[in-house]
Each structure stands twice: as structure tokens, then as C-alpha cells.
Amino acid sequence: MMRLFLFLIAWVLFPHPKHPTRHHTAIIKSTKPEPGKTELNSAAAFLSPVHRAISLSGTFGELRPNHFHAGLDIKSANGRIGEAVYSTAKGYIARIKISAYGYGRAIYIQHPDGKMSVYGHLDHFTPELNNYILKEHYKRKKFEIDVNPPPGLFTVSQGQLIAYMGNSGSSTGPHLHFEIRNSAEEVLNPLEFGIPLRDDKAPDIYAIKLYSQNQGISLPLMNLPVSGEPQGAFKLAQDSIIVNSDFAGLAIKTFDELPQNNSRLGVYGIKLFCDDELKYHFDMKAFSFDEMRYSNAHRDYEEEVKSSQRFHRLFRLAGNKLPIYQQSVNDGWIALSTQIFKKIKIEVYDYAGNVSFLQFYVKQALGPMSAAPNDNTRYVNYALPYKMEDGNFKMNIPANRLYADIFLKYEQTPVENAYSDLYKVHDSTIPLHKSFSISIKPRVLPANLKNKAVIASLRGRTWSNQGGTWDGEWLQTDVNSFGNYAVMVDTEAPSIKPIIFTTDMKKRSLMAFKITDNFGVSGKADEITYNAYIDDQWILMELDSKTDIITHHFDSRTTPGKHQLRLRVKDDRGNEKTFVQTFVK
């Protein structure tokens, strides 16, 4: 009893230290939310999906092409596939998806508190799951499948082995993509759930960009490099800037870099102050998949297309509906004066609370402002539908497809090897939130080519099939971006090239073929399809979209002896190539 009494006295007089908050440099574990922030994790902390200290190649909310990154990319421990992956919390496997794209081989685990964890780019599963999925492949006669096992079929405990790290789908190297979602299908920052990560380095700031505002349209003015100083302080070559505009918008190029690797990662949040008043603030805590495309309004999309540099806008475009902004006074635009300089301070922080800052001053120049490009005949209000018909070309842009108003540029020019002129519709550096429709009336097509006609886009010297359906004399399709479009025909069948295949396969455990087409596809066009048969029985061929290689691993279905392989590949316009060959196993 005396020991218990002394223990209680010590507990009251000398309480345990609190967990570090996000404003301390630390190894991040379970953290408390900042004042005014919602606690995302109502349950106990989730375990890491790998049993070691993690190193990241991607953070939550990071800017990726046309989307925000929805989780953590955990690097392979040795740079190779095959590392064990474990369930982060107890639950049951609610979904298994196999695709040549996206997350590749992925497992979705439903947890009792309503949350779901996702494990993507896997190489293979545990034997029980492998057998289950193989049966589903052959049952459906498809490689790409999306399966929802019954809730009681595959229950898992916290920390249970479920799969092995890989490089499947749209992956650029062996790693695990790890997500946590809530019941509303929002993705949540996994670091909010106690996933440990060592981070004691503040983000780096590389450049800023200034914009003017004219007739509701933002116009880039200048890019300025930034140099760094110790303790997260950064500066411009000159700390006073004069711009030819009564309003200034800002954007910033910044990345986080963890101590254990050299990857440029996404930051957690950014604050913009003017004369010490918070004007603009966002953080990457949660968002939904429906909001992903708004990342193109959040970033300077034009800059990224032209120079591959990623800038976070610190002002909000009119059509940007993202909910990540905690503060947005005047949409982030800074009102300038010709009389006094405005003090600008930008703070960039990571999840651990490491902060970098940049401070400078801005004033309006004397004299007239630069005029915005003006063609009122083709003014497009982002919030209203816009239709245009010009000879043999029509387009229909529904409301809210743009993020800001534009003066639409349009041009028609001749083009070789096409069945129409080339229609240049605005500029591919201007992003769209969703697709819009275009229709082209081509020159006379021979009857046997009508079903081979497509609307194709031209970028550089490369044509891409955007699909197309006939509406009388008009060929119509939906496209996801502005660009250059014409009618072409596709009469060429896909190609099949053996990579691992001979007539003697007795010592081979697999066979592989490369399948390609003369047209890339986008928009409404379909990817090439394929099916393979041994002795007229369907076999599983797994597609790696990064290499266009399909692979079959032999199993007991192929017995020793002589067999016939038949591989059929078909493109979007029904052009078909068949490879037939006998072999011995």
C-alpha cells in the first residue's frame, strides 16, 4: 500500500510530459490539434503499415498532376519490392482492386470506427488473398477487377501481415501508398493518426511569383528567386518591390525535405500576412476525391505546364471551391498604394511545426497599369455556359468548367493527313475542371472509313485519340483540355511483340509480350484491350502500363506437352491483331 501511495503522490506532483504538438520539432506521434482545429482521430492511434522507421517519397496534399496526393508514399526499405505490409488497425478487407493504372494492386480495410485504410502499389498479397483473387480473375475473365469480399471473409487484427510492397499501377518505384479515409469518402492526413515520422527540418522556399489583376483576370508580372538563411529565414535579393498594379497576387514555390532523404515533398500549410494581418491561410488536413481536380486552380497551372515548376497560389481564383482555406481575405489579393510599402510575410510549415518564413515589401508603381488582353467577342464567364459555332466546328463549354474568366482564343488552319482543318481552341496551359464537348464536320469520308474516324488532339508532333461518335454529319466527343483538334482515321491494328516466348517453354515460368498502338488515347477513347487463350481456355495476362508488357505466369492449368497460344489485341476503333503460335511446356 505504501508503494502505491508514493506512486500516486509522484504522479500528481510530477506528471508525465505531454506529447509534442505540431509547433515543436519532434518525432511525430499522436498529436493534439491546434486551437480551433477539429480532432480527426477519435480512436486510438493507428500503427504504421511497416514495422520500421519510415522514409517518405510523397506527403499528404502534395501537388501531383491534376490532383493532390491523397496519402503518404512510404519508401521501400531497400529500394526493392517485397517488403512486408501490415494492417494499421483491426477491421476487415472490404475491397481489393487490381488495375494496370492508379494504385495497381490495392487493399482497402474497413475499421470499426468507420474509417478505412488503403494500401496501394502492392506486389502481391498473402497466400489466402492471392488464391481468392486468382479465382476472381478466372471467374470474370479479366485482369482489371474490383472485388468486395463479404465483411466476415477476411478479418484482420492490428499489425497483421496483409501484403508485400511493390511497384504496380502508376508507380515510379517500389513503395507503399498509404491512405486513411472517413465514412464520407474524404481522405485524411495519415500523420493525424499517430504514424511516427522524424522531421526536424523546416521547408525550403525557392521562389515567389507576383501577379496583377485586371478585369477580373490575373496576369503574371514577375518571378523572383529566394535565398535561404539559417533557422528557416529566407529573403529576396531586394526586399522592396514596385509593381504596376493596384492589387498584387502572390504564389510561392516551396517544398519540405525530411532529414532522412533528399526528396522534395509537399508542405502542410502556408500563411500570408500583410502588415501583420493574416490574409490567406491553407493547410492540408483533409479533402474529398470530388475536390481533387481543384488542385489545378490552387497551383499556377500555366507555370507548371510551361516550366515544370510548381507554385502554390496565395490568392483564390473565382472558380476554386476547395475547402482547405482557413482564411481568405479579399481572396488573398493585396490592395496596394503608391504612397506606402505594404509589409508582406509568408510562413510555410510542415506537419511537425517546423516553420520557414519570407518577408519583403510591395508598393504600387506610378503611372497607367498594363492593359489586359481584350477580345469581347469571345469573352467567357467561368460561371456561365458558352457555345460557339464557326463553319465546320462547334463547341459547348458548360458552366463552371473554368476557374476564372477568359478571352477565348480560336484559330483554324490546314493540317496534313487529316480529314478536317486543325481547330486551335484557346491554350492548353489554362486548366479545366471538367470536360467540354467539341464537334467537327469533316470533309467527305469514304463509307468504309466512317467507323474509323476519331477526333484527335495534336500536342507537339504527337496525335492522341480523343474518341468520337457520329451525330449526323458531325463527329462529336468530350475533351478534358483546350488544345488543337482535327478529324483523323485509325485503320492500323495494334502491334504484338514477344518479349519472353519461344516454341520451347519447358524451362520458362512465364511468358511476356509488349502490346502497343499507333495512337495514344485520352478523353472518351478506350485503351486497347486484350485476351489470351491456351488451347482455347482463357488465361490471366497481367498488364504493366508503364512498359505496355503483359505477362502470364504458368500454373497447373498448363500441363506438360504441346499447346497453342492465341493472343488477340483490339484498339478503340476495332482494329484487331491476333498472335497464334504453338509451344511446348
Coordinates of C-alpha atoms in Angstrom, one line a residue:
M1 CA 0.0 0.0 0.0
M2 CA 2.9 2.4 0.9
R3 CA 4.3 1.9 -2.7
L4 CA 1.0 2.7 -4.3
F5 CA 0.6 5.8 -2.1
L6 CA 4.1 7.1 -3.0
F7 CA 3.4 6.3 -6.7
L8 CA 0.2 8.4 -6.6
I9 CA 1.9 11.3 -4.9
A10 CA 4.6 11.3 -7.6
W11 CA 2.1 11.1 -10.4
V12 CA 0.3 14.3 -9.0
L13 CA 3.4 16.2 -8.3
F14 CA 5.4 15.2 -11.4
P15 CA 3.0 14.5 -14.3
H16 CA 4.2 12.8 -17.5
P17 CA 5.3 15.2 -20.2
K18 CA 2.7 16.0 -22.8
H19 CA 3.0 14.7 -26.4
P20 CA 4.7 17.3 -28.6
T21 CA 2.4 19.5 -30.6
R22 CA 2.8 20.4 -34.3
H23 CA 4.7 23.5 -33.2
H24 CA 7.6 21.5 -31.8
T25 CA 10.4 19.9 -33.7
A26 CA 9.9 16.2 -32.9
I27 CA 9.3 12.7 -33.9
I28 CA 5.7 13.0 -34.8
K29 CA 3.4 10.6 -32.9
S30 CA -0.1 11.1 -31.7
T31 CA -0.6 14.9 -31.6
K32 CA -3.1 17.3 -30.2
P33 CA -4.9 19.6 -32.6
E34 CA -4.2 23.3 -32.7
P35 CA -6.8 25.6 -31.1
G36 CA -9.9 25.8 -33.3
K37 CA -8.9 22.7 -35.3
T38 CA -11.1 19.6 -35.4
E39 CA -9.7 16.4 -33.9
L40 CA -9.7 13.9 -36.8
N41 CA -8.7 10.8 -34.8
S42 CA -11.4 9.8 -32.4
A43 CA -9.9 6.3 -32.0
A44 CA -6.6 5.0 -30.8
A45 CA -3.6 5.8 -32.9
F46 CA -3.1 3.7 -36.0
L47 CA 0.0 1.7 -36.3
S48 CA 2.5 2.3 -39.1
P49 CA 1.9 -0.1 -42.0
V50 CA 5.6 -1.1 -42.0
H51 CA 7.5 -2.2 -38.9
R52 CA 10.4 0.2 -39.0
A53 CA 11.1 3.9 -39.2
I54 CA 9.6 5.3 -42.3
S55 CA 11.1 7.4 -45.1
L56 CA 8.7 9.2 -47.5
S57 CA 8.7 10.0 -51.2
G58 CA 5.4 11.7 -51.0
T59 CA 3.3 13.6 -48.4
F60 CA -0.4 14.2 -48.0
G61 CA -1.8 17.0 -50.1
E62 CA 1.3 17.2 -52.3
L63 CA 0.8 18.8 -55.7
R64 CA 0.6 16.0 -58.3
P65 CA -0.6 16.2 -62.0
N66 CA -4.3 17.2 -61.9
H67 CA -4.7 16.2 -58.2
F68 CA -3.5 16.4 -54.6
H69 CA -1.7 13.4 -53.3
A70 CA -4.2 11.5 -51.1
G71 CA -1.8 9.8 -48.7
L72 CA 1.7 9.0 -47.7
D73 CA 4.2 7.4 -50.1
I74 CA 6.4 5.2 -47.9
K75 CA 9.7 4.2 -49.5
S76 CA 10.9 0.7 -49.7
A77 CA 13.5 -0.1 -47.0
N78 CA 16.0 -1.4 -49.5
G79 CA 14.7 0.1 -52.8
R80 CA 13.2 -3.2 -53.9
I81 CA 9.8 -4.8 -54.0
G82 CA 8.7 -7.5 -51.4
E83 CA 8.8 -5.7 -48.1
A84 CA 6.0 -6.8 -45.7
V85 CA 2.9 -4.5 -45.3
Y86 CA 0.7 -4.8 -42.2
S87 CA -2.8 -3.7 -41.3
T88 CA -2.7 -0.3 -39.5
A89 CA -5.7 -1.2 -37.3
K90 CA -8.2 -4.1 -36.8
G91 CA -11.1 -4.5 -39.3
Y92 CA -11.9 -6.5 -42.4
I93 CA -10.9 -6.4 -46.0
A94 CA -13.8 -4.6 -47.7
R95 CA -12.3 -4.2 -51.2
I96 CA -9.5 -5.5 -53.4
K97 CA -8.8 -3.7 -56.6
I98 CA -6.4 -4.8 -59.4
S99 CA -5.6 -2.3 -62.1
A100 CA -2.8 -1.5 -64.6
Y101 CA -3.2 2.1 -63.6
G102 CA -3.7 4.2 -60.4
Y103 CA -3.0 2.2 -57.3
G104 CA -2.3 -1.0 -59.1
R105 CA -2.9 -3.9 -56.7
A106 CA -4.6 -2.3 -53.7
I107 CA -6.3 -3.4 -50.4
Y108 CA -9.0 -1.5 -48.6
I109 CA -9.6 -2.3 -44.9
Q110 CA -12.7 -1.2 -43.2
H111 CA -12.3 -0.3 -39.5
P112 CA -14.9 -0.4 -36.7
D113 CA -14.8 3.4 -36.2
G114 CA -16.0 4.0 -39.8
K115 CA -12.6 4.8 -41.2
M116 CA -10.9 2.9 -44.0
S117 CA -7.2 2.4 -44.7
V118 CA -5.9 1.9 -48.2
Y119 CA -2.6 0.2 -49.3
G120 CA -1.6 0.8 -52.9
H121 CA 1.0 -0.3 -55.5
L122 CA 1.3 -3.7 -53.8
D123 CA 3.3 -6.5 -55.5
H124 CA 1.3 -9.5 -54.1
F125 CA -0.9 -10.5 -51.2
T126 CA -0.8 -13.2 -48.5
P127 CA -1.4 -16.7 -50.0
E128 CA -5.0 -16.8 -48.9
L129 CA -5.7 -13.5 -50.6
N130 CA -3.7 -14.4 -53.7
N131 CA -5.8 -17.6 -54.2
Y132 CA -9.0 -15.7 -53.7
I133 CA -8.1 -13.0 -56.2
L134 CA -6.8 -15.5 -58.8
K135 CA -10.2 -17.3 -58.7
E136 CA -11.9 -14.0 -59.3
H137 CA -9.7 -13.2 -62.3
Y138 CA -10.6 -16.5 -63.9
K139 CA -14.3 -16.2 -62.9
R140 CA -14.6 -12.8 -64.5
K141 CA -12.0 -13.5 -67.3
K142 CA -10.5 -10.1 -66.6
F143 CA -7.1 -8.8 -65.3
E144 CA -8.6 -5.5 -64.0
I145 CA -11.1 -6.3 -61.3
D146 CA -12.7 -4.6 -58.4
V147 CA -13.9 -7.1 -55.7
N148 CA -15.8 -6.5 -52.5
P149 CA -15.4 -9.6 -50.3
P150 CA -18.2 -10.3 -47.7
P151 CA -17.4 -8.5 -44.4
G152 CA -16.7 -11.7 -42.5
L153 CA -14.5 -13.3 -45.0
F154 CA -11.1 -11.6 -44.3
T155 CA -11.0 -10.1 -40.8
V156 CA -7.6 -8.7 -39.8
S157 CA -6.1 -7.6 -36.5
Q158 CA -4.0 -4.6 -35.9
G159 CA -0.4 -5.3 -37.1
Q160 CA -1.4 -8.4 -39.2
L161 CA 0.5 -9.1 -42.4
I162 CA -1.7 -8.5 -45.4
A163 CA 0.6 -8.0 -48.4
Y164 CA 4.0 -7.1 -49.8
M165 CA 5.2 -3.7 -51.1
G166 CA 5.5 -3.4 -54.9
N167 CA 5.6 -1.1 -57.9
S168 CA 2.2 -1.9 -59.5
G169 CA -0.1 0.6 -61.3
S170 CA 1.0 4.2 -61.9
S171 CA 4.1 3.9 -59.7
T172 CA 7.6 5.2 -60.4
G173 CA 9.5 2.9 -58.0
P174 CA 8.9 0.4 -55.2
H175 CA 6.9 2.0 -52.4
L176 CA 3.6 1.8 -50.5
H177 CA 0.9 4.3 -51.0
F178 CA -1.0 4.6 -47.7
E179 CA -4.3 6.4 -47.1
I180 CA -6.9 6.9 -44.4
R181 CA -10.4 7.8 -45.4
N182 CA -13.5 8.6 -43.4
S183 CA -17.1 7.4 -44.0
A184 CA -17.8 10.4 -46.2
E185 CA -15.0 9.2 -48.5
E186 CA -12.8 12.1 -47.6
V187 CA -9.1 11.4 -47.4
L188 CA -7.4 12.4 -44.1
N189 CA -3.8 13.2 -43.4
P190 CA -2.3 9.9 -42.0
L191 CA 0.1 11.9 -39.8
E192 CA -3.0 12.9 -37.8
F193 CA -3.3 9.3 -36.7
G194 CA 0.0 8.7 -34.9
I195 CA 2.1 7.4 -37.8
P196 CA 5.6 8.2 -36.5
L197 CA 7.9 10.3 -38.7
R198 CA 11.2 12.1 -37.8
D199 CA 11.1 15.6 -39.0
D200 CA 13.3 18.4 -37.6
K201 CA 13.9 20.4 -40.8
A202 CA 11.9 23.4 -41.9
P203 CA 10.6 23.6 -45.5
D204 CA 12.7 25.3 -48.2
I205 CA 11.5 28.3 -50.2
Y206 CA 12.8 28.6 -53.8
A207 CA 10.9 31.4 -55.5
I208 CA 7.9 33.7 -55.4
K209 CA 5.7 35.0 -58.2
L210 CA 3.7 38.2 -58.4
Y211 CA 0.5 38.8 -60.4
S212 CA -1.6 41.9 -61.2
Q213 CA -5.4 41.9 -61.5
N214 CA -7.2 43.4 -64.5
Q215 CA -10.9 43.0 -65.4
G216 CA -11.1 40.0 -63.0
I217 CA -8.2 38.2 -64.8
S218 CA -4.9 37.6 -63.0
L219 CA -1.8 38.3 -65.1
P220 CA 1.7 37.2 -64.1
L221 CA 4.2 40.0 -63.6
M222 CA 7.5 38.6 -62.4
N223 CA 9.3 35.6 -60.9
L224 CA 11.8 36.3 -58.1
P225 CA 14.3 33.8 -56.7
V226 CA 14.6 33.3 -53.0
S227 CA 17.8 32.6 -51.0
G228 CA 17.9 30.8 -47.6
E229 CA 19.3 31.7 -44.2
P230 CA 19.6 29.6 -41.0
Q231 CA 16.6 28.8 -38.8
G232 CA 14.1 28.8 -41.7
A233 CA 14.6 32.5 -42.7
F234 CA 14.6 33.3 -46.4
K235 CA 15.0 36.6 -48.3
L236 CA 14.8 38.2 -51.8
A237 CA 17.8 39.8 -53.4
Q238 CA 15.9 43.1 -52.9
D239 CA 13.3 43.3 -50.2
S240 CA 11.3 46.2 -51.8
I241 CA 9.3 45.6 -54.9
I242 CA 7.3 48.1 -57.0
V243 CA 4.6 46.6 -59.3
N244 CA 2.4 48.2 -62.0
S245 CA -0.9 47.2 -60.4
D246 CA -3.3 48.4 -57.7
F247 CA -3.7 44.8 -56.5
A248 CA -1.0 42.1 -56.1
G249 CA -1.4 38.4 -56.0
L250 CA 1.4 36.1 -54.8
A251 CA 2.4 32.5 -55.4
I252 CA 5.3 30.5 -53.8
K253 CA 7.5 27.6 -54.9
T254 CA 8.3 25.6 -51.7
F255 CA 9.0 22.1 -50.7
D256 CA 9.6 20.1 -47.5
E257 CA 12.7 17.9 -47.2
L258 CA 12.9 15.3 -44.5
P259 CA 16.3 14.7 -42.8
Q260 CA 16.4 11.0 -43.9
N261 CA 16.1 11.6 -47.6
N262 CA 16.5 14.2 -50.3
S263 CA 13.1 14.1 -51.9
R264 CA 11.2 17.3 -52.4
L265 CA 7.9 16.8 -50.6
G266 CA 4.7 18.8 -50.2
V267 CA 4.3 21.2 -47.3
Y268 CA 1.5 21.1 -44.8
G269 CA 0.3 24.7 -44.9
I270 CA 1.1 28.3 -45.8
K271 CA 0.1 31.6 -44.2
L272 CA 0.2 35.0 -45.9
F273 CA 0.3 38.2 -43.8
C274 CA 0.0 41.8 -44.9
D275 CA 1.1 44.4 -42.4
D276 CA 1.0 41.7 -39.8
E277 CA -2.7 40.8 -40.6
L278 CA -3.4 37.2 -41.7
K279 CA -4.9 37.5 -45.2
Y280 CA -4.6 33.9 -46.6
H281 CA -4.1 30.5 -44.9
F282 CA -4.5 26.9 -46.0
D283 CA -3.5 23.6 -44.6
M284 CA -3.6 20.0 -45.9
K285 CA -5.7 18.2 -43.3
A286 CA -8.5 16.6 -45.4
F287 CA -10.3 16.8 -48.7
S288 CA -12.6 14.7 -50.9
F289 CA -11.9 13.0 -54.1
D290 CA -14.6 15.2 -55.8
E291 CA -12.3 18.2 -55.0
M292 CA -9.1 16.7 -56.3
R293 CA -9.2 18.5 -59.7
Y294 CA -9.4 21.9 -58.0
S295 CA -5.7 21.4 -57.3
N296 CA -5.3 22.9 -60.8
A297 CA -6.9 26.1 -59.5
H298 CA -4.8 26.1 -56.4
R299 CA -1.5 25.8 -58.3
D300 CA -0.2 28.1 -61.1
Y301 CA -1.2 25.6 -63.7
E302 CA 0.2 27.6 -66.6
E303 CA 3.6 27.9 -65.0
E304 CA 3.7 24.1 -64.3
V305 CA 2.9 23.3 -68.0
K306 CA 5.5 25.7 -69.4
S307 CA 8.4 25.3 -66.9
S308 CA 7.5 22.2 -64.8
Q309 CA 7.7 24.4 -61.7
R310 CA 5.0 24.1 -59.1
F311 CA 3.8 27.2 -57.3
H312 CA 1.1 27.4 -54.7
R313 CA -1.2 30.3 -55.4
L314 CA -1.7 32.5 -52.3
F315 CA -4.9 34.0 -53.9
R316 CA -8.0 32.3 -54.8
L317 CA -9.4 32.0 -58.3
A318 CA -13.2 32.7 -58.6
G319 CA -14.0 29.1 -59.6
N320 CA -11.9 27.4 -56.9
K321 CA -14.3 25.7 -54.5
L322 CA -11.6 23.9 -52.3
P323 CA -12.5 23.9 -48.6
I324 CA -8.8 23.9 -47.4
Y325 CA -8.6 27.7 -46.9
Q326 CA -8.8 28.7 -43.3
Q327 CA -8.5 32.4 -44.1
S328 CA -9.1 34.2 -47.5
V329 CA -9.5 38.0 -47.0
N330 CA -10.3 39.5 -50.4
D331 CA -9.4 36.1 -51.9
G332 CA -5.8 36.7 -50.9
W333 CA -5.4 39.8 -53.1
I334 CA -3.3 42.6 -51.5
A335 CA -4.5 46.2 -52.1
L336 CA -1.5 48.4 -53.0
S337 CA -0.8 52.0 -52.6
T338 CA 1.5 54.4 -54.5
Q339 CA 2.2 56.2 -51.2
I340 CA 3.5 53.4 -48.8
F341 CA 5.0 50.0 -48.9
K342 CA 3.0 47.1 -47.6
K343 CA 4.9 44.6 -45.5
I344 CA 4.4 41.0 -46.7
K345 CA 5.3 38.0 -44.7
I346 CA 4.8 34.4 -45.8
E347 CA 5.1 31.4 -43.4
V348 CA 5.5 27.9 -44.7
Y349 CA 5.2 25.0 -42.3
D350 CA 5.3 21.2 -42.2
Y351 CA 3.2 18.8 -40.1
A352 CA 5.8 18.8 -37.3
G353 CA 5.5 22.5 -37.0
N354 CA 8.9 23.4 -38.5
V355 CA 8.4 26.9 -39.9
S356 CA 10.2 28.9 -42.6
F357 CA 9.4 32.5 -43.4
L358 CA 10.0 35.1 -46.1
Q359 CA 9.4 38.9 -45.6
F360 CA 9.5 41.8 -48.1
Y361 CA 7.7 45.0 -49.1
V362 CA 5.5 45.9 -52.0
K363 CA 4.2 49.2 -53.4
Q364 CA 2.2 50.3 -56.5
A365 CA 4.1 52.0 -59.3
L366 CA 3.0 55.4 -60.5
G367 CA 1.5 55.6 -64.0
P368 CA -1.1 53.7 -66.0
M369 CA -1.4 49.9 -65.5
S370 CA -0.9 47.4 -68.2
A371 CA -4.0 46.5 -70.2
A372 CA -5.4 43.0 -70.1
P373 CA -5.9 41.1 -73.4
N374 CA -9.3 42.1 -74.8
D375 CA -11.5 40.3 -77.3
N376 CA -15.0 40.9 -76.1
T377 CA -16.4 38.8 -79.0
R378 CA -15.2 35.7 -77.2
Y379 CA -15.3 36.6 -73.5
V380 CA -16.2 33.5 -71.5
N381 CA -17.5 33.9 -67.9
Y382 CA -16.4 30.9 -65.9
A383 CA -19.8 30.6 -64.1
L384 CA -21.9 30.7 -67.3
P385 CA -22.3 28.2 -70.2
Y386 CA -20.6 29.2 -73.5
K387 CA -21.4 27.9 -77.0
M388 CA -19.7 28.7 -80.3
E389 CA -20.2 27.5 -83.9
D390 CA -17.9 28.5 -86.7
G391 CA -18.4 26.8 -90.0
N392 CA -17.5 23.1 -89.6
F393 CA -16.6 23.4 -85.9
K394 CA -18.8 23.6 -82.7
M395 CA -18.0 23.7 -79.0
N396 CA -20.1 23.7 -75.9
I397 CA -18.5 24.7 -72.5
P398 CA -21.0 24.2 -69.6
A399 CA -20.9 26.5 -66.6
N400 CA -18.2 26.1 -64.0
R401 CA -15.8 24.3 -66.3
L402 CA -13.2 27.1 -65.9
Y403 CA -11.7 28.5 -62.7
A404 CA -11.6 32.1 -64.0
D405 CA -13.0 34.2 -66.8
I406 CA -11.0 34.2 -70.1
F407 CA -10.9 35.8 -73.5
L408 CA -11.1 32.7 -75.7
K409 CA -8.5 32.4 -78.4
Y410 CA -9.6 30.4 -81.5
E411 CA -7.9 29.7 -84.9
Q412 CA -8.5 27.4 -87.8
T413 CA -5.5 26.2 -90.0
P414 CA -4.9 23.5 -92.6
V415 CA -3.2 20.3 -91.5
E416 CA -1.7 17.3 -93.4
N417 CA -3.0 13.8 -93.2
A418 CA -6.3 14.8 -91.6
Y419 CA -9.9 14.9 -92.8
S420 CA -10.6 18.4 -91.5
D421 CA -8.7 21.6 -90.7
L422 CA -6.9 21.9 -87.4
Y423 CA -9.0 23.8 -84.8
K424 CA -6.9 25.6 -82.2
V425 CA -9.1 26.1 -79.2
H426 CA -7.6 28.5 -76.7
D427 CA -4.4 27.4 -74.8
S428 CA -3.6 24.1 -73.1
T429 CA -2.0 26.0 -70.2
I430 CA -5.4 27.0 -69.0
P431 CA -6.9 24.3 -66.8
L432 CA -10.5 22.9 -67.0
H433 CA -12.3 21.4 -64.1
K434 CA -14.4 19.0 -66.2
S435 CA -14.6 18.2 -69.9
F436 CA -16.5 20.1 -72.6
S437 CA -17.8 18.9 -76.0
I438 CA -16.5 19.7 -79.4
S439 CA -18.0 18.7 -82.8
I440 CA -16.3 18.7 -86.2
K441 CA -17.9 18.2 -89.6
P442 CA -15.1 16.5 -91.6
R443 CA -14.5 16.5 -95.3
V444 CA -16.1 13.7 -97.3
L445 CA -15.1 10.3 -95.8
P446 CA -15.2 7.0 -97.8
A447 CA -18.0 4.8 -96.3
N448 CA -15.6 2.2 -95.1
L449 CA -13.6 4.8 -93.0
K450 CA -16.5 6.4 -91.2
N451 CA -16.4 4.0 -88.3
K452 CA -12.6 4.5 -88.1
A453 CA -12.8 8.3 -87.7
V454 CA -11.7 9.9 -84.4
I455 CA -11.3 13.5 -83.1
A456 CA -7.6 13.6 -82.4
S457 CA -5.6 16.1 -80.4
L458 CA -2.2 17.4 -81.5
R459 CA 0.5 18.3 -78.9
G460 CA 3.9 19.0 -80.4
R461 CA 4.1 16.3 -83.1
T462 CA 2.1 13.7 -81.3
W463 CA -1.5 12.8 -82.1
S464 CA -3.8 11.4 -79.4
N465 CA -7.2 9.7 -80.0
Q466 CA -10.0 11.5 -78.1
G467 CA -12.7 9.2 -79.3
G468 CA -15.7 10.2 -81.3
T469 CA -19.4 9.4 -82.1
W470 CA -21.4 10.4 -85.1
D471 CA -24.4 12.8 -84.8
G472 CA -25.5 13.1 -88.4
E473 CA -22.6 14.7 -90.3
W474 CA -20.9 15.8 -87.2
L475 CA -18.2 13.8 -85.2
Q476 CA -18.5 14.7 -81.5
T477 CA -16.5 13.9 -78.4
D478 CA -15.7 15.3 -74.9
V479 CA -12.2 16.6 -74.2
N480 CA -10.5 17.4 -70.9
S481 CA -8.4 20.3 -72.0
F482 CA -8.0 23.1 -74.5
G483 CA -5.8 22.3 -77.5
N484 CA -5.6 21.5 -81.2
Y485 CA -8.1 19.2 -82.7
A486 CA -8.8 17.6 -86.1
V487 CA -10.6 14.6 -87.6
M488 CA -8.3 11.6 -88.4
V489 CA -8.9 8.0 -89.2
D490 CA -7.3 5.0 -87.4
T491 CA -7.1 1.9 -89.6
E492 CA -3.9 0.5 -88.1
A493 CA -4.1 -2.6 -85.8
P494 CA -2.1 -2.7 -82.6
S495 CA 1.3 -4.5 -82.5
I496 CA 2.2 -7.6 -80.6
K497 CA 5.9 -8.2 -79.8
P498 CA 7.1 -11.4 -78.0
I499 CA 9.4 -10.5 -75.1
I500 CA 9.6 -13.9 -73.4
F501 CA 8.2 -16.5 -75.7
T502 CA 9.6 -19.3 -77.9
T503 CA 8.2 -22.6 -79.2
D504 CA 10.1 -24.3 -76.3
M505 CA 8.8 -23.1 -73.0
K506 CA 9.7 -26.1 -70.9
K507 CA 12.2 -24.2 -68.7
R508 CA 10.1 -21.0 -68.6
S509 CA 7.9 -20.0 -65.6
L510 CA 6.3 -17.1 -67.5
M511 CA 5.7 -15.6 -70.9
A512 CA 5.5 -11.9 -71.8
F513 CA 4.5 -9.7 -74.8
K514 CA 4.7 -6.0 -75.5
I515 CA 1.4 -4.6 -76.9
T516 CA 1.2 -1.1 -78.4
D517 CA -1.0 1.1 -80.7
N518 CA -0.2 3.8 -83.2
F519 CA -2.5 6.3 -81.3
G520 CA -2.3 7.3 -77.6
V521 CA -5.7 7.7 -76.1
S522 CA -7.4 10.3 -73.9
G523 CA -10.8 11.8 -73.3
K524 CA -13.6 9.4 -74.4
A525 CA -11.3 7.0 -76.2
D526 CA -10.8 3.5 -74.8
E527 CA -7.4 1.9 -74.1
I528 CA -6.5 -1.2 -76.2
T529 CA -8.0 -4.4 -74.9
Y530 CA -6.5 -7.9 -75.0
N531 CA -7.4 -11.5 -74.3
A532 CA -5.2 -14.6 -74.3
Y533 CA -6.1 -18.3 -74.6
I534 CA -4.1 -21.5 -74.3
D535 CA -5.9 -24.3 -76.1
D536 CA -9.0 -22.0 -76.3
Q537 CA -9.1 -21.6 -72.5
W538 CA -8.8 -18.0 -71.2
I539 CA -5.6 -17.3 -69.3
L540 CA -4.7 -14.4 -67.0
M541 CA -2.3 -11.9 -68.6
E542 CA -1.2 -9.1 -66.2
L543 CA -0.6 -5.6 -67.8
D544 CA 2.2 -3.3 -66.6
S545 CA 1.0 0.1 -68.0
K546 CA 4.5 1.6 -67.5
T547 CA 6.0 -0.8 -70.1
D548 CA 3.0 -1.9 -72.1
I549 CA 4.0 -5.5 -71.3
I550 CA 1.5 -8.3 -70.5
T551 CA 2.7 -11.3 -68.5
H552 CA 1.3 -14.8 -67.8
H553 CA 2.7 -16.9 -65.0
F554 CA 2.3 -20.6 -65.8
D555 CA 0.5 -22.7 -63.3
S556 CA -1.1 -26.2 -63.1
R557 CA -3.7 -25.2 -65.8
T558 CA -0.9 -25.6 -68.4
T559 CA 0.2 -29.2 -68.3
P560 CA 3.4 -30.6 -69.8
G561 CA 3.1 -31.1 -73.6
K562 CA 2.2 -29.3 -76.7
H563 CA -0.2 -26.3 -76.6
Q564 CA -1.5 -23.5 -78.8
L565 CA -1.4 -19.8 -77.6
R566 CA -3.8 -17.3 -79.1
L567 CA -3.4 -13.6 -78.2
R568 CA -5.9 -11.1 -79.5
V569 CA -5.4 -7.3 -79.1
K570 CA -8.0 -4.6 -80.2
D571 CA -7.9 -0.8 -80.2
D572 CA -10.6 1.8 -79.7
R573 CA -11.7 1.8 -83.4
G574 CA -12.0 -2.1 -83.5
N575 CA -8.7 -2.6 -85.4
E576 CA -7.5 -6.1 -84.3
K577 CA -4.2 -8.1 -84.3
T578 CA -4.0 -11.8 -83.4
F579 CA -0.9 -13.7 -82.5
V580 CA -1.2 -17.6 -82.8
Q581 CA 1.7 -19.9 -82.0
T582 CA 2.2 -23.5 -80.7
F583 CA 4.6 -24.1 -77.9
V584 CA 5.8 -27.0 -75.7
K585 CA 5.7 -26.8 -71.9

